[in-house]
Amino acid sequence: MKKLNIFIVVAALLFGLHAAAQAQITEKPGFGKYAITGATIHTVTNGTIESGIILIDGNEISFVGKNAKITDDYARIDASGKHVYPGFIDGWTALGLVEVSAVAVTVDNQELGDFNPHMYAFTAFNPHSASVPVTRVSGVTTVLSAPSSGIIAGKAAVMDLWGYSPDSMAVAKSGALVMELPSSTGGGWWDDRSEEEIKKEYEQEIKEINDFFEKARFYDRMVSAYEGNPSGKTKPDHDPRMEAMREVLSGEVPVVIEVGREQEILEAIKWTESQEGLNVIFAGVEEGWRVAEEIAEAGIPVLTTTLYTPSRDYDNYQRPYQNPGLMAEAGVKVAIVSDDTENSRNAPFEAGYAAAYGLGKEEAIKALTINPAEIFGVDDKLGSLEAGKQANLFISDGDPLQPMTNIEQVFIKGYKIPMDSRHIQLYEEFLDRDAVSTEE
Amino acid sequence: MKKLTLFLLIVAFGWTAQAQEKGSVLIQNATVITITDGDLEDTDVLIRDGIIERIGKDLNAPRGVETIDASGKYVMPGIIDAHSHLNGVDINEPRNPVTAEVTMEESVDPNEVGIYHSLAGGVTSIHLMHGSANVIGGQGETLKLRYGADQEGLKFEDAPRTIKFALGENPTRVHGQGNSIQPRTRMGVEQIIRNHFDEALDYKRKREAYLEAKQGFDRNGRGTPPVPVAKNLRYEILNDIIEGEILVHCHSYRADEILMLVRVFNDYGIENYTFQHANEAFKVAPELAKHGAHTSVFSDWWAYKFEVYYSTAYNASILNANGVINSINSDNDQLQRTLNHEAAKVVRYGNTSVNDALKMITLHPAIQLGIDDRVGSIEEGKDGDVAIWSGHPFDIYSKAEMTFVDGKKYFDLANDADDMRIHIEPGTKFEDGSHMREIVSRREADACLQDAFILFGEQSAQQHN
């Protein structure tokens, strides 16, 4: 108890001075040249370096290794006994789009309409969401912020979690098209449609989707032909929906399809095979372990989680935990995500469960770093600690998949981030609430 | 298929037949997390006929008692979840702001396979609660997870009675917005409670006067019979609350509404109550400590509704540092399976000691449910509700290997079949997805409003998901 009291007094002394004045994060980030020394560096792509050095120059990592001359213009950060990891990427969240999910006016991830490829999460991403600092101080430095509604919900954006505008935060404005396919089977016990109705609705919806893609392909051919040689041709009318599909049809921007059950997954594989040139990713994939071979064979990577209850009464309770490992074993590229908004920070613990139940620690870290970076085509900038990559990284006092580990310092795009958030500010203000200042 | 059914029937029958048995076991050479007496290295725990008989070194197994070598492993008290809807058949009776007379006792599904899933997470007792649609909701039921037992057999014998209260958005949405009756505001919530307590006290006075008069009339057999005052179960329950016979567990979020209930309870002399969720309890931690109010909170949930927007994952640590008896609960079938790691987050957020964080899923919920004389720590004389873990329970890579209730093993990782259903609905098809289990993940934020969403129409129900 005495120890606790001392802790409170020390904490009050440390925090009390500036806590009361803080309504927002007023501390400025650091920026320039940093040398992080003495840490165990988990590069992800080039093994682990004990007592290594990382140099940060502006936005980028300029050196990762054992021996480097550190000139005086580098601010040194002694990280002896600590660990450095690439910033974690949460590849499936509504962060920045949804502030308070129960308050409809703060929910900006669900536009009306079934076909919205021209809706950009980038546009509605709120850089000042209270959840952004809460997330980044936990080591999640980048997210795929995704819309979710209708059949084609819109485009998800890959966003870094530091900046004052979507423009300065976007790693990829067009991160991925997000869509859902209809299910040929019932929706569950609450679905009271007859088998015939279900079949009819399914065929109708699939036809609608295929027609939409067909039309988009036609538009693309028409516009490409005109752009290639406009002479003697009438300029086609601009169609924002069709225009937004062009980068998807070419495979340049991936398509995330939300699937869960075995049957849905198989149908989505079949649909993908019927569509040429699409770069497809699956999200959810709760029953992926049942058809892992098929997913692997189709070469489709997955965005998945672990902390949910089994999908069938007769499934072992461990299946959700084992799912990422079983898919990876079959050859599927797995990214582990939060599937959450305000608690995107929990993605590392989802990965911890995957690690414990078959995926292993090393692969679990990849599932939070290089795998999502590759899946979203941003691995030239993110996902590992390599010279030339963007300086997204964090220093921790231990294994970051452990809930008791502390994330001590985060860098995003070279910015040394103030380790502050609403949660920390409230802690500082209320830990010893009634303490008074004796300053003059 | 027939064989499978037969097998399941045998399994089911086997479970039922053994359900109420008390077990004996000697667990040897473990690190024993006692909660009340530190961690004991290389220690044995002897459970006999359901009771922890001895804790010590080199204990001998009495004749016929199974011995388990737990070298390198940890033994901790079974986890207790003070807020669960795991196997409730119905959760809310949402058609009146006060429904003190309804009970979860009538709403226990003993066949819910989720009971087994929670045992696999080292959980041995839960507080099955009514939802939060009403200001004064129904009575709860404290259960031991004796998977295979019937409704009666799942009950935590002699556990104190409990009841759910609810403040803030849920009752004002359900009744004020949904039904256009009071309460529509937090002002209304207070008056609903005060008015009902006052009516209950008036009822009691009149009822007692009537019963006395009737007794006199019956004895004397002459004069005019007294005008009857009919028995009213709702008011009887409210009087039991005022008299301290029922522990109140109050769904609440904001600091102001928490203080409101403290004032009301002070006025009626009600003690021993717990604020559930209580995301803003940290803002009034000194007041809670002063009045001896308890809290039972999430480790890190916030921002899913407006009344939790200005909250913090450091809540539990602040409450603990201020001396408030706090527990970490799940309110969620998934989270219940991983409460050990939810408690570990209390260490992350605010440097609470590991043992204090462990108390939040063992001894503290036991205190809040009034069962701490029986469970919540490993002590001689307490119930044999323990779990063996492969490593420290706060380590993300640790797994519960065995879970015992009353000394009887209900979960064994080494002997963990896929299909653990006790009861199989005839005609269910899973292959085509038509009887998929509802997948519960973290985002299922408001299990407390289950069954009440119909009142807001379909749109709200969808939004809920």
Coordinates of N, CA and C in Angstrom, one line a residue, chain B residues 301-425:
Chain B
W301 N -13.5 -1.1 -23.0 CA -14.5 -0.7 -23.9 C -14.9 0.8 -23.7
W302 N -15.1 1.5 -24.8 CA -15.5 2.9 -24.7 C -16.0 3.3 -26.0
A303 N -16.6 4.5 -26.1 CA -17.0 5.1 -27.4 C -18.1 4.4 -28.2
Y304 N -18.7 3.3 -27.7 CA -19.7 2.6 -28.5 C -21.0 3.3 -28.4
K305 N -21.2 4.2 -27.4 CA -22.3 5.0 -27.2 C -21.9 6.3 -26.6
F306 N -22.8 7.3 -26.6 CA -22.3 8.6 -26.1 C -21.9 8.6 -24.7
E307 N -22.6 7.9 -23.8 CA -22.3 8.0 -22.4 C -21.0 7.3 -22.0
V308 N -20.3 6.7 -22.9 CA -19.0 6.1 -22.6 C -17.9 6.8 -23.5
Y309 N -18.3 8.0 -24.1 CA -17.3 8.6 -25.0 C -16.1 9.2 -24.2
Y310 N -16.5 9.8 -23.0 CA -15.4 10.4 -22.2 C -14.9 9.5 -21.1
S311 N -14.5 8.3 -21.5 CA -14.1 7.3 -20.5 C -12.7 6.8 -20.9
T312 N -12.1 6.0 -20.1 CA -10.7 5.6 -20.2 C -10.5 4.2 -19.8
A313 N -9.5 3.6 -20.5 CA -9.1 2.2 -20.2 C -8.4 2.2 -18.8
Y314 N -8.1 3.3 -18.3 CA -7.4 3.4 -17.0 C -8.4 3.4 -15.8
N315 N -9.7 3.3 -16.1 CA -10.7 3.3 -15.1 C -10.4 2.4 -13.9
A316 N -10.2 1.1 -14.3 CA -10.0 0.1 -13.2 C -8.8 0.5 -12.3
S317 N -7.7 1.0 -12.9 CA -6.5 1.3 -12.1 C -6.8 2.5 -11.2
I318 N -7.5 3.5 -11.7 CA -7.8 4.7 -10.9 C -8.7 4.2 -9.7
L319 N -9.7 3.4 -10.0 CA -10.6 3.0 -8.9 C -9.8 2.2 -7.9
N320 N -9.0 1.3 -8.3 CA -8.2 0.5 -7.4 C -7.3 1.4 -6.5
A321 N -6.6 2.4 -7.2 CA -5.7 3.2 -6.4 C -6.5 4.1 -5.4
N322 N -7.8 4.3 -5.6 CA -8.6 5.0 -4.7 C -9.3 4.1 -3.7
G323 N -9.0 2.8 -3.7 CA -9.5 1.9 -2.7 C -10.9 1.4 -3.0
V324 N -11.4 1.5 -4.2 CA -12.7 1.0 -4.5 C -12.6 -0.5 -4.9
I325 N -13.5 -1.3 -4.3 CA -13.4 -2.7 -4.7 C -14.0 -2.8 -6.1
N326 N -13.2 -3.2 -7.0 CA -13.6 -3.2 -8.5 C -13.3 -4.6 -9.1
S327 N -14.3 -5.0 -9.9 CA -14.0 -6.2 -10.7 C -14.0 -5.9 -12.2
I328 N -13.5 -6.8 -13.0 CA -13.5 -6.7 -14.4 C -14.5 -7.7 -14.9
N329 N -15.5 -7.3 -15.7 CA -16.6 -8.2 -16.2 C -16.5 -8.3 -17.7
S330 N -17.4 -9.2 -18.2 CA -17.4 -9.4 -19.7 C -18.6 -8.8 -20.3
D331 N -19.8 -9.1 -19.8 CA -21.1 -8.8 -20.4 C -21.1 -9.3 -21.8
N332 N -20.4 -10.4 -22.1 CA -20.2 -10.8 -23.5 C -19.6 -12.2 -23.5
D333 N -20.2 -13.0 -24.3 CA -19.9 -14.5 -24.3 C -18.4 -14.7 -24.7
Q334 N -18.0 -13.9 -25.7 CA -16.6 -14.0 -26.1 C -15.6 -13.5 -25.0
L335 N -15.9 -12.3 -24.6 CA -14.9 -11.7 -23.6 C -14.8 -12.6 -22.3
Q336 N -15.9 -13.3 -22.0 CA -15.9 -14.1 -20.8 C -14.9 -15.2 -20.9
R337 N -14.6 -15.7 -22.1 CA -13.7 -16.8 -22.3 C -12.2 -16.3 -22.2
T338 N -12.0 -15.0 -22.2 CA -10.6 -14.4 -22.1 C -10.5 -13.4 -21.1
L339 N -11.3 -13.5 -20.0 CA -11.3 -12.5 -18.9 C -9.9 -12.4 -18.3
N340 N -9.1 -13.5 -18.3 CA -7.8 -13.4 -17.7 C -6.9 -12.3 -18.4
H341 N -7.1 -12.2 -19.7 CA -6.3 -11.2 -20.5 C -6.9 -9.8 -20.4
E342 N -8.3 -9.8 -20.1 CA -8.9 -8.5 -19.9 C -8.3 -7.9 -18.6
A343 N -8.2 -8.8 -17.6 CA -7.6 -8.3 -16.3 C -6.1 -7.9 -16.5
A344 N -5.4 -8.6 -17.4 CA -4.0 -8.3 -17.6 C -3.9 -6.8 -18.1
K345 N -4.9 -6.4 -18.8 CA -4.9 -5.0 -19.4 C -4.9 -4.0 -18.3
V346 N -5.4 -4.3 -17.1 CA -5.4 -3.4 -16.0 C -4.0 -3.1 -15.6
V347 N -3.1 -4.1 -15.7 CA -1.7 -3.8 -15.4 C -1.1 -2.9 -16.5
R348 N -1.5 -3.1 -17.7 CA -1.0 -2.3 -18.8 C -1.5 -0.8 -18.7
Y349 N -2.7 -0.7 -18.4 CA -3.3 0.7 -18.3 C -3.3 1.1 -16.8
G350 N -2.2 1.6 -16.3 CA -2.2 2.2 -15.0 C -1.3 1.5 -14.0
N351 N -0.6 0.5 -14.4 CA 0.4 -0.2 -13.5 C -0.2 -0.8 -12.3
T352 N -1.4 -1.2 -12.3 CA -1.9 -1.9 -11.1 C -1.1 -3.2 -11.0
S353 N -0.9 -3.6 -9.7 CA -0.1 -4.8 -9.5 C -0.8 -6.0 -10.1
V354 N -0.1 -7.1 -10.4 CA -0.6 -8.3 -11.0 C -1.6 -8.9 -10.1
N355 N -1.3 -8.9 -8.8 CA -2.2 -9.6 -7.8 C -3.6 -8.8 -7.7
D356 N -3.4 -7.5 -7.7 CA -4.6 -6.6 -7.6 C -5.5 -6.9 -8.8
A357 N -4.9 -7.0 -10.0 CA -5.6 -7.2 -11.2 C -6.3 -8.6 -11.2
L358 N -5.6 -9.6 -10.6 CA -6.1 -10.9 -10.5 C -7.4 -10.9 -9.6
K359 N -7.3 -10.1 -8.5 CA -8.4 -10.0 -7.6 C -9.7 -9.5 -8.4
M360 N -9.5 -8.8 -9.4 CA -10.6 -8.2 -10.1 C -11.5 -9.2 -10.9
I361 N -10.9 -10.4 -11.1 CA -11.7 -11.5 -11.7 C -11.9 -12.7 -10.8
T362 N -11.5 -12.5 -9.5 CA -11.7 -13.6 -8.6 C -12.4 -13.1 -7.3
L363 N -11.6 -12.6 -6.4 CA -12.1 -12.2 -5.0 C -13.1 -11.1 -5.1
H364 N -12.8 -10.1 -5.9 CA -13.7 -8.9 -5.9 C -15.1 -9.2 -6.5
P365 N -15.2 -9.9 -7.7 CA -16.5 -10.2 -8.1 C -17.2 -11.1 -7.0
A366 N -16.4 -12.0 -6.3 CA -17.1 -12.8 -5.3 C -17.6 -12.0 -4.2
I367 N -16.9 -10.9 -3.8 CA -17.4 -10.0 -2.8 C -18.7 -9.3 -3.3
Q368 N -18.7 -8.9 -4.5 CA -19.8 -8.2 -5.1 C -21.0 -9.0 -5.2
L369 N -20.8 -10.4 -5.3 CA -22.0 -11.3 -5.4 C -22.3 -11.9 -4.0
G370 N -21.5 -11.5 -3.0 CA -21.7 -12.1 -1.6 C -21.4 -13.5 -1.5
I371 N -20.4 -14.0 -2.3 CA -20.1 -15.4 -2.2 C -18.6 -15.6 -1.9
D372 N -18.0 -14.5 -1.3 CA -16.5 -14.6 -1.1 C -16.2 -15.5 0.1
D373 N -17.2 -15.9 0.9 CA -16.9 -16.9 1.9 C -16.7 -18.3 1.3
R374 N -17.1 -18.5 0.0 CA -17.0 -19.8 -0.6 C -16.0 -19.8 -1.8
V375 N -15.9 -18.8 -2.5 CA -15.0 -18.8 -3.7 C -14.2 -17.5 -3.8
G376 N -13.4 -17.4 -4.8 CA -12.6 -16.1 -5.1 C -11.2 -16.2 -4.7
S377 N -10.8 -17.2 -3.9 CA -9.4 -17.3 -3.6 C -9.2 -18.8 -3.2
I378 N -7.9 -19.2 -3.2 CA -7.5 -20.5 -2.8 C -7.2 -20.5 -1.4
E379 N -8.1 -21.0 -0.6 CA -7.9 -21.0 0.9 C -8.5 -22.3 1.4
E380 N -8.0 -22.8 2.4 CA -8.5 -24.0 3.0 C -9.9 -23.7 3.5
G381 N -10.9 -24.6 3.2 CA -12.3 -24.4 3.6 C -13.1 -23.8 2.5
K382 N -12.5 -23.3 1.5 CA -13.3 -22.7 0.4 C -13.6 -23.8 -0.6
D383 N -14.5 -23.5 -1.5 CA -14.9 -24.5 -2.5 C -13.8 -24.8 -3.5
G384 N -13.8 -26.0 -4.0 CA -12.7 -26.5 -4.9 C -13.0 -26.0 -6.3
D385 N -13.2 -24.7 -6.5 CA -13.4 -24.1 -7.9 C -12.0 -23.5 -8.3
V386 N -11.3 -24.3 -9.1 CA -9.9 -23.8 -9.5 C -9.7 -24.2 -10.9
A387 N -8.7 -23.6 -11.5 CA -8.3 -23.9 -12.9 C -6.7 -24.1 -12.9
I388 N -6.3 -25.0 -13.7 CA -4.8 -25.2 -13.9 C -4.5 -24.6 -15.2
W389 N -3.5 -23.7 -15.2 CA -3.1 -22.9 -16.4 C -1.7 -23.4 -16.8
S390 N -1.4 -23.4 -18.1 CA -0.1 -23.9 -18.6 C 1.0 -22.9 -18.2
G391 N 0.7 -21.6 -18.1 CA 1.6 -20.6 -17.7 C 0.9 -19.6 -16.8
H392 N 1.5 -18.4 -16.6 CA 0.8 -17.4 -15.8 C -0.5 -17.0 -16.6
P393 N -1.6 -16.9 -15.9 CA -2.9 -16.6 -16.6 C -2.9 -15.3 -17.4
F394 N -2.0 -14.4 -17.0 CA -1.9 -13.1 -17.8 C -1.1 -13.2 -19.0
D395 N -0.4 -14.3 -19.2 CA 0.5 -14.4 -20.4 C -0.5 -14.8 -21.6
I396 N -0.3 -14.1 -22.7 CA -1.2 -14.3 -23.8 C -1.1 -15.8 -24.4
Y397 N 0.1 -16.4 -24.1 CA 0.3 -17.7 -24.7 C -0.2 -18.9 -23.7
S398 N -0.7 -18.5 -22.6 CA -1.1 -19.5 -21.6 C -2.5 -20.0 -21.9
K399 N -2.7 -21.3 -21.6 CA -4.1 -21.8 -21.8 C -4.6 -22.5 -20.5
A400 N -5.9 -22.4 -20.3 CA -6.4 -23.2 -19.2 C -6.4 -24.6 -19.6
E401 N -5.8 -25.5 -18.7 CA -5.7 -26.9 -19.1 C -6.8 -27.7 -18.4
M402 N -7.2 -27.3 -17.2 CA -8.2 -28.1 -16.5 C -9.0 -27.1 -15.7
T403 N -10.3 -27.3 -15.6 CA -11.1 -26.4 -14.8 C -12.0 -27.3 -13.9
F404 N -12.0 -27.0 -12.6 CA -12.7 -27.8 -11.6 C -13.8 -26.9 -10.9
V405 N -15.0 -27.5 -10.8 CA -16.0 -26.9 -9.9 C -16.3 -27.9 -8.9
D406 N -16.3 -27.5 -7.6 CA -16.5 -28.4 -6.5 C -15.6 -29.6 -6.6
G407 N -14.4 -29.3 -7.0 CA -13.4 -30.4 -7.1 C -13.6 -31.4 -8.2
K408 N -14.7 -31.2 -9.0 CA -14.9 -32.0 -10.1 C -14.5 -31.4 -11.4
K409 N -13.8 -32.2 -12.2 CA -13.2 -31.7 -13.5 C -14.3 -31.5 -14.6
Y410 N -14.5 -30.3 -15.0 CA -15.5 -30.1 -16.0 C -14.9 -29.7 -17.4
F411 N -13.6 -29.4 -17.3 CA -12.9 -29.1 -18.6 C -11.5 -29.7 -18.5
D412 N -11.0 -30.4 -19.6 CA -9.7 -30.9 -19.7 C -9.2 -30.8 -21.1
L413 N -8.2 -29.9 -21.2 CA -7.7 -29.6 -22.6 C -7.2 -30.8 -23.3
A414 N -6.7 -31.8 -22.5 CA -6.1 -33.0 -23.2 C -7.3 -33.9 -23.6
N415 N -8.5 -33.6 -23.2 CA -9.6 -34.5 -23.5 C -10.8 -33.7 -24.0
D416 N -10.6 -32.9 -25.1 CA -11.4 -31.8 -25.4 C -12.1 -32.1 -26.8
A417 N -13.2 -32.7 -26.7 CA -13.9 -33.1 -27.9 C -14.4 -31.9 -28.7
D418 N -14.7 -32.1 -30.0 CA -15.2 -31.0 -30.8 C -16.6 -30.7 -30.4
D419 N -17.5 -31.7 -30.4 CA -18.9 -31.4 -30.2 C -19.2 -31.7 -28.7
M420 N -19.4 -30.6 -28.0 CA -19.7 -30.7 -26.6 C -21.2 -30.3 -26.2
R421 N -22.0 -30.4 -27.2 CA -23.4 -30.1 -27.0 C -24.0 -31.2 -26.0
I422 N -24.9 -30.7 -25.2 CA -25.7 -31.7 -24.4 C -27.0 -32.0 -25.0
H423 N -27.5 -31.0 -25.6 CA -28.9 -31.1 -26.2 C -28.8 -30.7 -27.7
I424 N -29.3 -31.5 -28.6 CA -29.3 -31.2 -30.0 C -30.7 -31.0 -30.5
E425 N -30.9 -29.8 -31.0 CA -32.3 -29.5 -31.6 C -32.5 -30.4 -32.8

